[in-house]
Coordinates of N, CA, C and O in Angstrom, one line a residue:
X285 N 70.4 118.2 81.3 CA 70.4 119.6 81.7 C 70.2 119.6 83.2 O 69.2 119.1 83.7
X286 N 71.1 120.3 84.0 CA 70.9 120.5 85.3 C 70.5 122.1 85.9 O 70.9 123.3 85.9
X287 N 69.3 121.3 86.3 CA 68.2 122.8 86.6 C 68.1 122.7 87.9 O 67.8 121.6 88.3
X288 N 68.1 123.8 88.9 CA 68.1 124.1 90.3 C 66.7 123.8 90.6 O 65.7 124.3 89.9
X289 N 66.5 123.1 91.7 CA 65.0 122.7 92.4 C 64.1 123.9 92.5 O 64.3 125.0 92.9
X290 N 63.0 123.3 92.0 CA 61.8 124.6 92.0 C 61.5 125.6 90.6 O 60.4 126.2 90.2
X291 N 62.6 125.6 90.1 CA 62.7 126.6 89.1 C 62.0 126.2 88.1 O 61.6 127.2 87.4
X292 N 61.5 124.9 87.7 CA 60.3 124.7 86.7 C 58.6 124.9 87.2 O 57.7 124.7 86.4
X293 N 58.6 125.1 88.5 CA 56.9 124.9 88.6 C 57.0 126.2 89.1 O 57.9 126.5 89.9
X294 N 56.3 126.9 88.9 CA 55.9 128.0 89.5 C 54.6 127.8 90.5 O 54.2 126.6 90.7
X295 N 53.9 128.8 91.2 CA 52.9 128.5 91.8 C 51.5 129.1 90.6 O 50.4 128.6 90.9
X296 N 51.6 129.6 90.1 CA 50.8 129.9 89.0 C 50.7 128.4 88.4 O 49.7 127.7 88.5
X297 N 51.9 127.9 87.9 CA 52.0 126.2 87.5 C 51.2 125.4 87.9 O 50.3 124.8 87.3
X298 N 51.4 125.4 89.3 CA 50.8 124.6 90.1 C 49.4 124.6 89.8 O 48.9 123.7 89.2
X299 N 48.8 125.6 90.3 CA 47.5 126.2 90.3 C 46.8 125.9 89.4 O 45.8 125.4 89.7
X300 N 47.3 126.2 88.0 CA 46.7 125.6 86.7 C 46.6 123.8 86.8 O 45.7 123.4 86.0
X301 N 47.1 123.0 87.3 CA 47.2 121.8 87.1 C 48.2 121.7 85.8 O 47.7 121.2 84.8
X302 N 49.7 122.1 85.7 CA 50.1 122.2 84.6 C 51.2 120.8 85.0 O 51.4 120.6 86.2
X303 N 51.7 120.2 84.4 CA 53.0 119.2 84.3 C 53.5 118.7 83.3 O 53.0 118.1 82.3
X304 N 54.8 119.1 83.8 CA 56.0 119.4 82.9 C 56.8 118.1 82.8 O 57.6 117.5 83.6
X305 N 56.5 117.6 81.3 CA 56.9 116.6 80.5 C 58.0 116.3 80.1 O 58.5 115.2 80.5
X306 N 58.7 117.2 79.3 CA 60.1 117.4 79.0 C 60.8 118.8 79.4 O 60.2 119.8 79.7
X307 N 61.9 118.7 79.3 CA 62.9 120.6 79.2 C 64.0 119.8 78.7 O 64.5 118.7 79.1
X308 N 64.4 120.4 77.8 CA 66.0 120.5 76.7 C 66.0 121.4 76.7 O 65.1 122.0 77.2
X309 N 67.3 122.0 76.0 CA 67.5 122.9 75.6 C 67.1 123.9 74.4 O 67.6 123.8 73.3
X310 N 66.2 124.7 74.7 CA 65.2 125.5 74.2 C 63.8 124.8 73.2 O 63.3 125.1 72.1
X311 N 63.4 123.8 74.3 CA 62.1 123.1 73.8 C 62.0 122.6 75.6 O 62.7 122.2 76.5
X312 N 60.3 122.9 75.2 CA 59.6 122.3 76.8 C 58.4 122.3 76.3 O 57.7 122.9 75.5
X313 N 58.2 120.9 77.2 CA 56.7 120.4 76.7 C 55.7 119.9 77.9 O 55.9 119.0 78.7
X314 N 54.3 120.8 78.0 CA 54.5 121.2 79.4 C 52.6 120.9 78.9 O 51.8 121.5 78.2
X315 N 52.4 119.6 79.5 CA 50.8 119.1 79.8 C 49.8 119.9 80.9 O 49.9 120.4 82.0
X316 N 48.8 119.7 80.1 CA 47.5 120.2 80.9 C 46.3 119.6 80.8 O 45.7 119.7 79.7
X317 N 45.5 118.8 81.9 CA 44.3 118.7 82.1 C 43.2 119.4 82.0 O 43.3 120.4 82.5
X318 N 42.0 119.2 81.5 CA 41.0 119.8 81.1 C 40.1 119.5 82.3 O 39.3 118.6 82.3
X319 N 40.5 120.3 83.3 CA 40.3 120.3 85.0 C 38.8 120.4 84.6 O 38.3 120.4 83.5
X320 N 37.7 120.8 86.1 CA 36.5 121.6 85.9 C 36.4 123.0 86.3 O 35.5 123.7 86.1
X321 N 37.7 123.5 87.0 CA 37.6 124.7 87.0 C 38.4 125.8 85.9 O 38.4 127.0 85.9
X322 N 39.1 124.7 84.5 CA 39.9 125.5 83.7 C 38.7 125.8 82.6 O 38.9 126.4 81.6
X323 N 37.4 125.0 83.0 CA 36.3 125.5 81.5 C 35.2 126.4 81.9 O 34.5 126.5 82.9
X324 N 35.1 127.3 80.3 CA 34.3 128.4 80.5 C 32.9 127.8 80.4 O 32.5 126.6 80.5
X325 N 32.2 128.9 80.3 CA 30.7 128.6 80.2 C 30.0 127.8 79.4 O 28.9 127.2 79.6
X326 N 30.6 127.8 78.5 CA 30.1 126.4 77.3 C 31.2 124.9 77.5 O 31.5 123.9 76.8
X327 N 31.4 125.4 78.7 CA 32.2 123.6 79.1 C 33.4 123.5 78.3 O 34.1 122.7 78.9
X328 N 33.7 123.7 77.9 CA 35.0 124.2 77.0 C 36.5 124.6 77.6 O 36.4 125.7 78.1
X329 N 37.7 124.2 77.6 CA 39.1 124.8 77.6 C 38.8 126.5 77.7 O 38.8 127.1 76.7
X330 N 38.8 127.0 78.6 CA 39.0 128.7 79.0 C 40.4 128.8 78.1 O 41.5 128.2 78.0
X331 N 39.6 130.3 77.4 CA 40.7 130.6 76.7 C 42.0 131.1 77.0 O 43.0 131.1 76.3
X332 N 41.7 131.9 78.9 CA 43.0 132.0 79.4 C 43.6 131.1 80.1 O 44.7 131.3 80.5
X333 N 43.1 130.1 80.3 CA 44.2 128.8 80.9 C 44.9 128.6 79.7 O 46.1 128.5 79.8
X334 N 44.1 128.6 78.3 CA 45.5 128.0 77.6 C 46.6 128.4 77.0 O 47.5 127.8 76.4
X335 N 46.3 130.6 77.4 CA 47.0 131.3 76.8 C 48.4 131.3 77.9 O 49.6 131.5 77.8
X336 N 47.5 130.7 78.9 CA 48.7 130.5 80.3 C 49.4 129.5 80.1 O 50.5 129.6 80.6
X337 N 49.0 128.4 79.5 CA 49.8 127.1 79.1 C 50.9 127.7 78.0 O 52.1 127.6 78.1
X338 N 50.4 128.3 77.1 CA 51.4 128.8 76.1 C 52.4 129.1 76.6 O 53.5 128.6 76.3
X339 N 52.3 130.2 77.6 CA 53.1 131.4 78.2 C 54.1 130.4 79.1 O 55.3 130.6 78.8
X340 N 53.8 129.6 80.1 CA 54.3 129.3 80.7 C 55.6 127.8 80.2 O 56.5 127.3 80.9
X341 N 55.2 127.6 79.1 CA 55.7 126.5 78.3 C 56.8 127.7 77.5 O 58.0 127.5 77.8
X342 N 56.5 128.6 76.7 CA 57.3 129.3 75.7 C 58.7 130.0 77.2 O 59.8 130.4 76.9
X343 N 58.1 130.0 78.5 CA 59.1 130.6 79.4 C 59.9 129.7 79.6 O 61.0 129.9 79.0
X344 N 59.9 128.5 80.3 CA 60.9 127.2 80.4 C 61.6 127.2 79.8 O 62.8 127.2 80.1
X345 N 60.8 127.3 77.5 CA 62.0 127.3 77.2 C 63.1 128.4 76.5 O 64.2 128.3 75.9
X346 N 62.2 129.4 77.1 CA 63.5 130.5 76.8 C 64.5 130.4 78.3 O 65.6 130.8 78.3
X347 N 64.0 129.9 79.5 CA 65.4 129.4 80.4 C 66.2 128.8 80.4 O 67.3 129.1 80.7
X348 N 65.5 127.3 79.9 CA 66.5 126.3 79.5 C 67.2 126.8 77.9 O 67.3 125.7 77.3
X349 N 67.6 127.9 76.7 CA 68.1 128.8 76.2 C 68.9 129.5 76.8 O 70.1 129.1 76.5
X350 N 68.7 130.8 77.9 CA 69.6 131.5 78.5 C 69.7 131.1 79.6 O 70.1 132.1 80.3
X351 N 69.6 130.1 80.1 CA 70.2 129.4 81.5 C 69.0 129.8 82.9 O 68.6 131.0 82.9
X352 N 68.5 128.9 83.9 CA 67.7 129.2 84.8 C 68.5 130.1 85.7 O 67.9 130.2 86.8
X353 N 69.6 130.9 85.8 CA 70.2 131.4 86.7 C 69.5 133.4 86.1 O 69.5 134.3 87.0
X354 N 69.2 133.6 84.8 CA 68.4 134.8 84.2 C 66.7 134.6 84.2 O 66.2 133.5 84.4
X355 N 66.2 135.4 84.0 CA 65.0 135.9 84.0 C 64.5 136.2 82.9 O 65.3 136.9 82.3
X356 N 63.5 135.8 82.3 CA 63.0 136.3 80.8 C 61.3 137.0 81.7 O 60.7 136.6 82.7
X357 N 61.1 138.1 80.7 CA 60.0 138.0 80.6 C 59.2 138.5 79.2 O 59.8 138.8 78.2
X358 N 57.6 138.5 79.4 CA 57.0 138.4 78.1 C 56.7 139.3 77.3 O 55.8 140.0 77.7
X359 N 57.3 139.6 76.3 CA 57.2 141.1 75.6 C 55.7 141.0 74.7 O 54.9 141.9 74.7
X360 N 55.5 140.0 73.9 CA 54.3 139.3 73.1 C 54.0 137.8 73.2 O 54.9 137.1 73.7
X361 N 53.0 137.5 73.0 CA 52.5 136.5 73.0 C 51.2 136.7 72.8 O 50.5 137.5 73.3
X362 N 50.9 135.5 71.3 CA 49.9 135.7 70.5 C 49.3 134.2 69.8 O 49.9 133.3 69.2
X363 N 48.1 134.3 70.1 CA 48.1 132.4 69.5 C 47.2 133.0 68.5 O 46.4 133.8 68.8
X364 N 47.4 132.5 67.1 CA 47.2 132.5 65.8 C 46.1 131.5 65.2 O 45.4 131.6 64.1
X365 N 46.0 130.7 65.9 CA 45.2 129.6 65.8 C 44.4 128.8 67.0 O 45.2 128.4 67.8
X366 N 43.3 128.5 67.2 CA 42.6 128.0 68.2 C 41.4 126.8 68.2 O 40.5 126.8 67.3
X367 N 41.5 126.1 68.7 CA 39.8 124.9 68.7 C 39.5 124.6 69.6 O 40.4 124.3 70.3
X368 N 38.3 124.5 70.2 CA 38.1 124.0 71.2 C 38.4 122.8 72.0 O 38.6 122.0 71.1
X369 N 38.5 122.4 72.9 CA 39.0 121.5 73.4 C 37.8 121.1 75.0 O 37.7 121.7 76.1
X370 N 37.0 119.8 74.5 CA 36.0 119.5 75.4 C 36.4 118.7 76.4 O 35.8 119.0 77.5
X371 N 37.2 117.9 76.5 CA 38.5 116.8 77.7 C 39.4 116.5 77.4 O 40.1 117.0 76.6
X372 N 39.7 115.4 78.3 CA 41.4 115.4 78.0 C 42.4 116.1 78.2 O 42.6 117.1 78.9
X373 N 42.8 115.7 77.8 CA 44.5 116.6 78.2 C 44.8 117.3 76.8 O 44.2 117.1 75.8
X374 N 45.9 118.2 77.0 CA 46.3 118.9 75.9 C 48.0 119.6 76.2 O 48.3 120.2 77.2
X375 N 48.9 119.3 75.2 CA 50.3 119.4 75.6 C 51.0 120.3 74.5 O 51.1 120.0 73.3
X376 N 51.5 121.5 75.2 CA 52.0 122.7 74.6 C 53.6 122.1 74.3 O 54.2 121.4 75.1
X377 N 53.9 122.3 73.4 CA 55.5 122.1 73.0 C 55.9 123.7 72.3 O 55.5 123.9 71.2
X378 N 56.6 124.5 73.1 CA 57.6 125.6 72.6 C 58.5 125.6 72.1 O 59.3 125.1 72.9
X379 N 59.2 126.1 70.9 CA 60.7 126.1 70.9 C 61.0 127.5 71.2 O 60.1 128.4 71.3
X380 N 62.6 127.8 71.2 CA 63.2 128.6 70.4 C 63.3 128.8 69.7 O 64.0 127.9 69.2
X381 N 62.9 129.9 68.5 CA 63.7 129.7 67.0 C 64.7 130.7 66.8 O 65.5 130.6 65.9
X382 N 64.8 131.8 67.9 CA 65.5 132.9 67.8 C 66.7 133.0 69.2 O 66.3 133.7 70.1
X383 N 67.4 132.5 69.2 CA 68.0 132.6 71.0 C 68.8 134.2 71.0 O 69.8 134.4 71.7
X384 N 68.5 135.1 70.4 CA 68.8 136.3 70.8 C 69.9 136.7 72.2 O 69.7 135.9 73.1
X385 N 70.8 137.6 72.4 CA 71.5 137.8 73.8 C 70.6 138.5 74.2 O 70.5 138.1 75.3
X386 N 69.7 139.5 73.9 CA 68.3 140.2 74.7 C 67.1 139.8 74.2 O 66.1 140.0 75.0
X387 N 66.8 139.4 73.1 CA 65.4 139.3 72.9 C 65.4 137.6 72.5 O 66.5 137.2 72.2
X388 N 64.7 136.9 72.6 CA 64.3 135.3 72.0 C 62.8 135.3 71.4 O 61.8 135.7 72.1
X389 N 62.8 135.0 70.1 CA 61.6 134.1 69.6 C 60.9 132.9 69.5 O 61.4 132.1 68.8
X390 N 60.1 132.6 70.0 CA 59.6 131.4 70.5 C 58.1 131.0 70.0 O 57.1 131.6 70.3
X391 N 58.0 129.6 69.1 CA 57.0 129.0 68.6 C 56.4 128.1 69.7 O 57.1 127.6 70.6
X392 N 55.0 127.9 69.5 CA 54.5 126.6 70.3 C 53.4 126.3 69.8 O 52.6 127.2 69.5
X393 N 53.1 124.7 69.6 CA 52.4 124.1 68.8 C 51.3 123.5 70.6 O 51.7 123.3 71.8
X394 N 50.2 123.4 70.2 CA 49.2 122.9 71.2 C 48.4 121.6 70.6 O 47.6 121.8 69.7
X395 N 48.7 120.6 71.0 CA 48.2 119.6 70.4 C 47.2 118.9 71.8 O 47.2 119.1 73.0
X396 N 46.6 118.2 71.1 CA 45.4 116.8 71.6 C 45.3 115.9 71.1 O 44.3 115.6 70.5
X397 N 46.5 115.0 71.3 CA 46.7 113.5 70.8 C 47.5 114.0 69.1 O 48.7 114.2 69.1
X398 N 46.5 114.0 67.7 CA 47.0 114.6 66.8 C 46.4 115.8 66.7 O 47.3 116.6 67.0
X399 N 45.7 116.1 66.5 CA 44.6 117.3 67.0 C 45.5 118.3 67.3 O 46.0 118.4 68.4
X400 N 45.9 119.5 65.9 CA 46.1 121.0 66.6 C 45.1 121.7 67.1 O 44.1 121.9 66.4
X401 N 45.2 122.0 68.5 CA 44.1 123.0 69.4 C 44.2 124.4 68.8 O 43.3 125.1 68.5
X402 N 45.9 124.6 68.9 CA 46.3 126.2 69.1 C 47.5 126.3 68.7 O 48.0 125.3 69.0
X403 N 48.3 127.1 68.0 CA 49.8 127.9 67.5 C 49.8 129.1 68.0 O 48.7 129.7 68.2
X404 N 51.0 129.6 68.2 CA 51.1 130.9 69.0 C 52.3 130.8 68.6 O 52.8 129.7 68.2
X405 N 53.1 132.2 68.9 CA 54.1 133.1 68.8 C 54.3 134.0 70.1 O 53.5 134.7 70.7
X406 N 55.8 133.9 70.3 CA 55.9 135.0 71.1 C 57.6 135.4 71.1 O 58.5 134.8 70.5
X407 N 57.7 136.6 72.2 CA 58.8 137.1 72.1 C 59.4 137.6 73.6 O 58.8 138.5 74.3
X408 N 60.3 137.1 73.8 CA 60.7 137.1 75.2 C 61.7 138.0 75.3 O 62.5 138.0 74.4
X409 N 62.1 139.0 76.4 CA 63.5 139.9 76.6 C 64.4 139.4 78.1 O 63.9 139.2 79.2
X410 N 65.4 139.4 77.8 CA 66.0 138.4 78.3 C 66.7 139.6 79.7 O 67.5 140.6 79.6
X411 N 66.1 139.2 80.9 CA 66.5 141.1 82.1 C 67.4 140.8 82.3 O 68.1 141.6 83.0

């Protein structure tokens, strides 16, 4: 897949310490470190870094879907399941399941080694 320079890291990306593993078409699998500024007060994975890993993993791959030259953005997103996560790393994989011409549905599994952390759902509209 040929993707135009820049268009996978955002600066939000950046910021999180996020890196981006794979992109196919409509699956991206997009790693994160268990930094010291992504844990909350009980030392722990912040629950919004990883609702950001979700988000930002389920976006790639509704681009690599409707092509990096469109814009998606996030209508829902909902994680269904959660665990804590004390180090290490931890690696979001999204799919498509829905490639919609305006709306996309999008699964992503959060794993730690075998270890599910988190599952989420969401739903993307395509501008």
């Amino acid at each position: 897949m040929e993707i135009p320079a820049g268009l996978t890291e955002s600066a939000f990306f950046k910021l999180l310490g996020c890196r981006l593993h794979s992109l196919e078409a409509g699956v991206a699998q997009v790693a994160l470190g268990l930094a010291p500024e992504l844990r909350n007060r009980g030392g722990k994975l912040h629950g919004g870094a990883l609702f950001s890993l979700v988000d930002i993993a389920m976006g790639l791959a509704c681009s690599s879907t409707h092509g990096f030259d469109q814009q998606s953005a996030t209508i829902e997103c909902k994680i269904n399941y959660i665990r804590a996560v004390s180090d290490g790393e931890v690696m979001c994989t999204a799919r498509v399941i829905h490639p919609g011409r305006r709306t996309l549905v999008v699964e992503a599994d959060v794993m730690q080694g075998d270890k599910l952390v988190a599952k989420a759902q969401g739903t993307f509209a395509v501008l």
